[in-house]
PDB file of C-alpha atoms in Angstrom:
ATOM      1  CA  MET A 101     -46.182 -68.300  13.449  1.00  0.00           C
ATOM      2  CA  PRO A 102     -47.652 -70.378  16.050  1.00  0.00           C
ATOM      3  CA  PRO A 103     -52.052 -70.248  16.536  1.00  0.00           C
ATOM      4  CA  PRO A 104     -53.601 -67.933  19.275  1.00  0.00           C
ATOM      5  CA  ASP A 105     -53.654 -69.728  21.854  1.00  0.00           C
ATOM      6  CA  ARG A 106     -55.535 -67.054  24.672  1.00  0.00           C
ATOM      7  CA  THR A 107     -58.886 -66.032  24.978  1.00  0.00           C
ATOM      8  CA  ASP A 108     -57.481 -62.623  23.649  1.00  0.00           C
ATOM      9  CA  GLY A 109     -55.890 -64.200  20.149  1.00  0.00           C
ATOM     10  CA  THR A 110     -52.366 -63.236  21.686  1.00  0.00           C
ATOM     11  CA  SER A 111     -50.297 -66.286  21.458  1.00  0.00           C
ATOM     12  CA  ASP A 112     -47.991 -67.092  24.501  1.00  0.00           C
ATOM     13  CA  SER A 113     -44.969 -68.088  22.485  1.00  0.00           C
ATOM     14  CA  PRO A 114     -41.620 -66.096  22.773  1.00  0.00           C
ATOM     15  CA  ALA A 115     -41.581 -65.128  19.206  1.00  0.00           C
ATOM     16  CA  ALA A 116     -44.929 -63.983  18.744  1.00  0.00           C
ATOM     17  CA  MET A 117     -45.026 -62.133  22.023  1.00  0.00           C
ATOM     18  CA  LEU A 118     -41.509 -59.848  20.682  1.00  0.00           C
ATOM     19  CA  ALA A 119     -43.430 -59.752  17.609  1.00  0.00           C
ATOM     20  CA  GLU A 120     -46.430 -58.151  19.283  1.00  0.00           C
ATOM     21  CA  LEU A 121     -44.014 -55.623  21.312  1.00  0.00           C
ATOM     22  CA  VAL A 122     -41.766 -55.292  18.353  1.00  0.00           C
ATOM     23  CA  GLN A 123     -45.426 -53.863  16.553  1.00  0.00           C
ATOM     24  CA  CYS A 124     -46.356 -51.386  19.769  1.00  0.00           C
ATOM     25  CA  LEU A 125     -43.172 -50.107  19.011  1.00  0.00           C
ATOM     26  CA  HIS A 126     -43.432 -48.834  15.648  1.00  0.00           C
ATOM     27  CA  ALA A 127     -47.097 -47.774  16.726  1.00  0.00           C
ATOM     28  CA  GLU A 128     -45.160 -45.462  19.008  1.00  0.00           C
ATOM     29  CA  SER A 129     -43.187 -44.266  16.959  1.00  0.00           C
ATOM     30  CA  ASP A 130     -45.633 -43.458  14.338  1.00  0.00           C
ATOM     31  CA  ALA A 131     -47.727 -41.367  17.113  1.00  0.00           C
ATOM     32  CA  LEU A 132     -44.895 -39.732  18.548  1.00  0.00           C
ATOM     33  CA  VAL A 133     -44.248 -38.270  15.048  1.00  0.00           C
ATOM     34  CA  ALA A 134     -47.941 -36.971  14.509  1.00  0.00           C
ATOM     35  CA  GLY A 135     -47.599 -35.532  17.294  1.00  0.00           C
ATOM     36  CA  ASP A 136     -50.996 -38.413  18.416  1.00  0.00           C
ATOM     37  CA  ALA A 137     -51.499 -37.502  22.276  1.00  0.00           C
ATOM     38  CA  ASN A 138     -54.474 -39.969  22.196  1.00  0.00           C
ATOM     39  CA  GLY A 139     -53.079 -42.432  20.466  1.00  0.00           C
ATOM     40  CA  LEU A 140     -50.210 -42.651  21.857  1.00  0.00           C
ATOM     41  CA  ALA A 141     -51.080 -43.301  25.570  1.00  0.00           C
ATOM     42  CA  GLN A 142     -53.541 -46.078  23.792  1.00  0.00           C
ATOM     43  CA  VAL A 143     -49.937 -48.081  21.967  1.00  0.00           C
ATOM     44  CA  VAL A 144     -48.017 -46.494  25.811  1.00  0.00           C
ATOM     45  CA  GLU A 145     -50.624 -48.979  27.533  1.00  0.00           C
ATOM     46  CA  ARG A 146     -50.572 -52.463  25.049  1.00  0.00           C
ATOM     47  CA  LYS A 147     -46.937 -52.380  24.738  1.00  0.00           C
ATOM     48  CA  GLU A 148     -46.515 -52.406  29.118  1.00  0.00           C
ATOM     49  CA  ASN A 149     -49.330 -55.400  28.426  1.00  0.00           C
ATOM     50  CA  ALA A 150     -46.645 -56.909  25.624  1.00  0.00           C
ATOM     51  CA  LEU A 151     -43.720 -56.023  28.088  1.00  0.00           C
ATOM     52  CA  ARG A 152     -45.283 -57.950  31.323  1.00  0.00           C
ATOM     53  CA  ARG A 153     -45.845 -60.656  29.455  1.00  0.00           C
ATOM     54  CA  LEU A 154     -42.166 -61.543  27.296  1.00  0.00           C
ATOM     55  CA  ALA A 155     -40.330 -60.210  30.892  1.00  0.00           C
ATOM     56  CA  PRO A 156     -41.196 -64.242  32.276  1.00  0.00           C
ATOM     57  CA  GLN A 157     -40.079 -65.419  29.040  1.00  0.00           C
ATOM     58  CA  LEU A 158     -36.788 -63.491  28.810  1.00  0.00           C
ATOM     59  CA  GLY A 159     -36.032 -65.084  31.950  1.00  0.00           C
ATOM     60  CA  ARG A 160     -35.322 -68.659  30.222  1.00  0.00           C
ATOM     61  CA  ALA A 161     -34.408 -67.535  26.970  1.00  0.00           C
ATOM     62  CA  GLY A 162     -31.207 -69.289  25.832  1.00  0.00           C
ATOM     63  CA  GLN A 163     -31.311 -68.793  22.647  1.00  0.00           C
ATOM     64  CA  ALA A 164     -29.260 -66.866  20.648  1.00  0.00           C
ATOM     65  CA  TRP A 165     -31.773 -65.480  18.179  1.00  0.00           C
ATOM     66  CA  LEU A 166     -33.837 -64.040  21.115  1.00  0.00           C
ATOM     67  CA  ARG A 167     -31.187 -62.509  22.235  1.00  0.00           C
ATOM     68  CA  ALA A 168     -29.872 -60.768  18.795  1.00  0.00           C
ATOM     69  CA  ALA A 169     -34.813 -59.810  18.638  1.00  0.00           C
ATOM     70  CA  VAL A 170     -34.566 -57.858  21.858  1.00  0.00           C
ATOM     71  CA  ARG A 171     -30.767 -56.301  20.896  1.00  0.00           C
ATOM     72  CA  GLY A 172     -33.553 -55.112  17.969  1.00  0.00           C
ATOM     73  CA  VAL A 173     -36.061 -53.342  20.961  1.00  0.00           C
ATOM     74  CA  ARG A 174     -34.193 -52.551  22.625  1.00  0.00           C
ATOM     75  CA  ASP A 175     -32.618 -50.431  19.720  1.00  0.00           C
ATOM     76  CA  LEU A 176     -36.232 -49.161  18.863  1.00  0.00           C
ATOM     77  CA  ASN A 177     -37.411 -48.136  22.221  1.00  0.00           C
ATOM     78  CA  ASP A 178     -33.720 -46.046  22.075  1.00  0.00           C
ATOM     79  CA  HIS A 179     -35.506 -44.458  18.796  1.00  0.00           C
ATOM     80  CA  ASN A 180     -38.527 -43.365  20.575  1.00  0.00           C
ATOM     81  CA  ALA A 181     -37.185 -41.876  22.605  1.00  0.00           C
ATOM     82  CA  ARG A 182     -35.008 -39.619  21.302  1.00  0.00           C
ATOM     83  CA  LEU A 183     -37.871 -38.480  19.199  1.00  0.00           C
ATOM     84  CA  LEU A 184     -39.821 -38.492  23.023  1.00  0.00           C
ATOM     85  CA  SER A 185     -36.210 -35.909  24.077  1.00  0.00           C
ATOM     86  CA  ALA A 186     -37.062 -34.397  21.274  1.00  0.00           C
ATOM     87  CA  HIS A 187     -40.417 -33.212  21.584  1.00  0.00           C
ATOM     88  CA  MET A 188     -40.262 -32.315  25.686  1.00  0.00           C
ATOM     89  CA  ASN A 189     -37.002 -29.869  25.004  1.00  0.00           C
ATOM     90  CA  MET A 190     -39.148 -28.056  22.082  1.00  0.00           C
ATOM     91  CA  THR A 191     -42.646 -27.810  24.514  1.00  0.00           C
ATOM     92  CA  ARG A 192     -39.986 -26.586  27.504  1.00  0.00           C
ATOM     93  CA  ALA A 193     -38.374 -24.037  25.288  1.00  0.00           C
ATOM     94  CA  ARG A 194     -42.000 -23.504  23.775  1.00  0.00           C
ATOM     95  CA  LEU A 195     -42.937 -23.038  27.511  1.00  0.00           C
ATOM     96  CA  ASP A 196     -40.024 -20.687  28.471  1.00  0.00           C
ATOM     97  CA  ALA A 197     -40.839 -18.884  26.073  1.00  0.00           C
ATOM     98  CA  LEU A 198     -44.189 -18.363  26.950  1.00  0.00           C
ATOM     99  CA  LEU A 199     -42.923 -17.770  29.936  1.00  0.00           C
ATOM    100  CA  GLY A 200     -40.151 -15.593  29.676  1.00  0.00           C
ATOM    101  CA  ALA A 201     -42.952 -13.027  28.299  1.00  0.00           C
ATOM    102  CA  ALA A 202     -44.957 -12.911  31.158  1.00  0.00           C
ATOM    103  CA  GLY A 203     -42.203 -12.258  33.032  1.00  0.00           C
ATOM    104  CA  THR A 204     -41.545  -8.804  31.093  1.00  0.00           C
ATOM    105  CA  GLY A 205     -44.757  -7.568  30.827  1.00  0.00           C
ATOM    106  CA  ALA A 206     -44.984  -7.987  27.477  1.00  0.00           C
ATOM    107  CA  LEU A 207     -48.311  -9.027  27.614  1.00  0.00           C
ATOM    108  CA  TYR A 208     -51.894  -7.788  25.742  1.00  0.00           C
ATOM    109  CA  SER A 209     -54.644  -5.861  27.087  1.00  0.00           C
ATOM    110  CA  PRO A 210     -58.058  -7.569  26.360  1.00  0.00           C
ATOM    111  CA  ASP A 211     -58.792  -5.131  23.593  1.00  0.00           C
ATOM    112  CA  GLY A 212     -55.561  -6.780  22.421  1.00  0.00           C
ATOM    113  CA  ARG A 213     -53.106  -3.542  22.929  1.00  0.00           C
ATOM    114  CA  ALA A 214     -49.563  -4.191  23.899  1.00  0.00           C
ATOM    115  CA  ALA A 215     -49.412  -3.451  27.394  1.00  0.00           C
ATOM    116  CA  GLY A 216     -46.927  -2.644  30.121  1.00  0.00           C
ATOM    117  CA  ALA A 217     -45.603  -4.207  33.469  1.00  0.00           C
ATOM    118  CA  ASP A 218     -48.188  -2.017  35.211  1.00  0.00           C
ATOM    119  CA  GLY A 219     -51.183  -2.954  32.894  1.00  0.00           C
ATOM    120  CA  ARG A 220     -51.841  -0.049  31.405  1.00  0.00           C
ATOM    121  CA  ASN A 221     -51.875   0.391  27.546  1.00  0.00           C
ATOM    122  CA  ALA A 222     -48.453   1.028  25.833  1.00  0.00           C
ATOM    123  CA  GLN A 223     -49.273   2.605  22.678  1.00  0.00           C
ATOM    124  CA  ARG A 224     -45.572   3.603  21.403  1.00  0.00           C
ATOM    125  CA  GLY A 225     -45.159   6.385  19.062  1.00  0.00           C
ATOM    126  CA  VAL A 226     -48.747   7.561  19.389  1.00  0.00           C
ATOM    127  CA  ARG A 227     -49.714  10.605  20.442  1.00  0.00           C
ATOM    128  CA  ALA A 228     -52.736  12.087  21.486  1.00  0.00           C
TER     129      ALA A 228
END
C-alpha cells in the first residue's frame, strides 16, 4: 500500500480507498450482527465518505483487478443488506404484535392486572 498522502492519514490510490471501503463494510456487518445502532451510525458515515472518495476513481478504472474488487465490495454490501432486511423484518413483526395486542384490548391496568377493552380490570375465574 502506498504511503498516505493526505492529512487525514488516508491515501488517494484506488487500492487504498477500496481497502478502506472493504474495512467499513466489514465493520458495518459486525455492527448489524451485534445490534450496535451507535456503531452502525458511525460506520455508515465512514462508508459514505469512502464511497464519495472512491466514486471518481471508478470512472477512470480500466484495470481488471479493480473491477473484480468492486464486485467483491458489491457482494459484501449485498450481504449487509440481507442482514439489515432480517433486522427490519423482525422489528416489523414485533411492532405488529404490539400494535395488534393494543387493538384487541389485551392491555394491563396500572396495578398490573389484565384490563378489558373498556379499561376495567378483567378478572377471569375469580368471584367476589
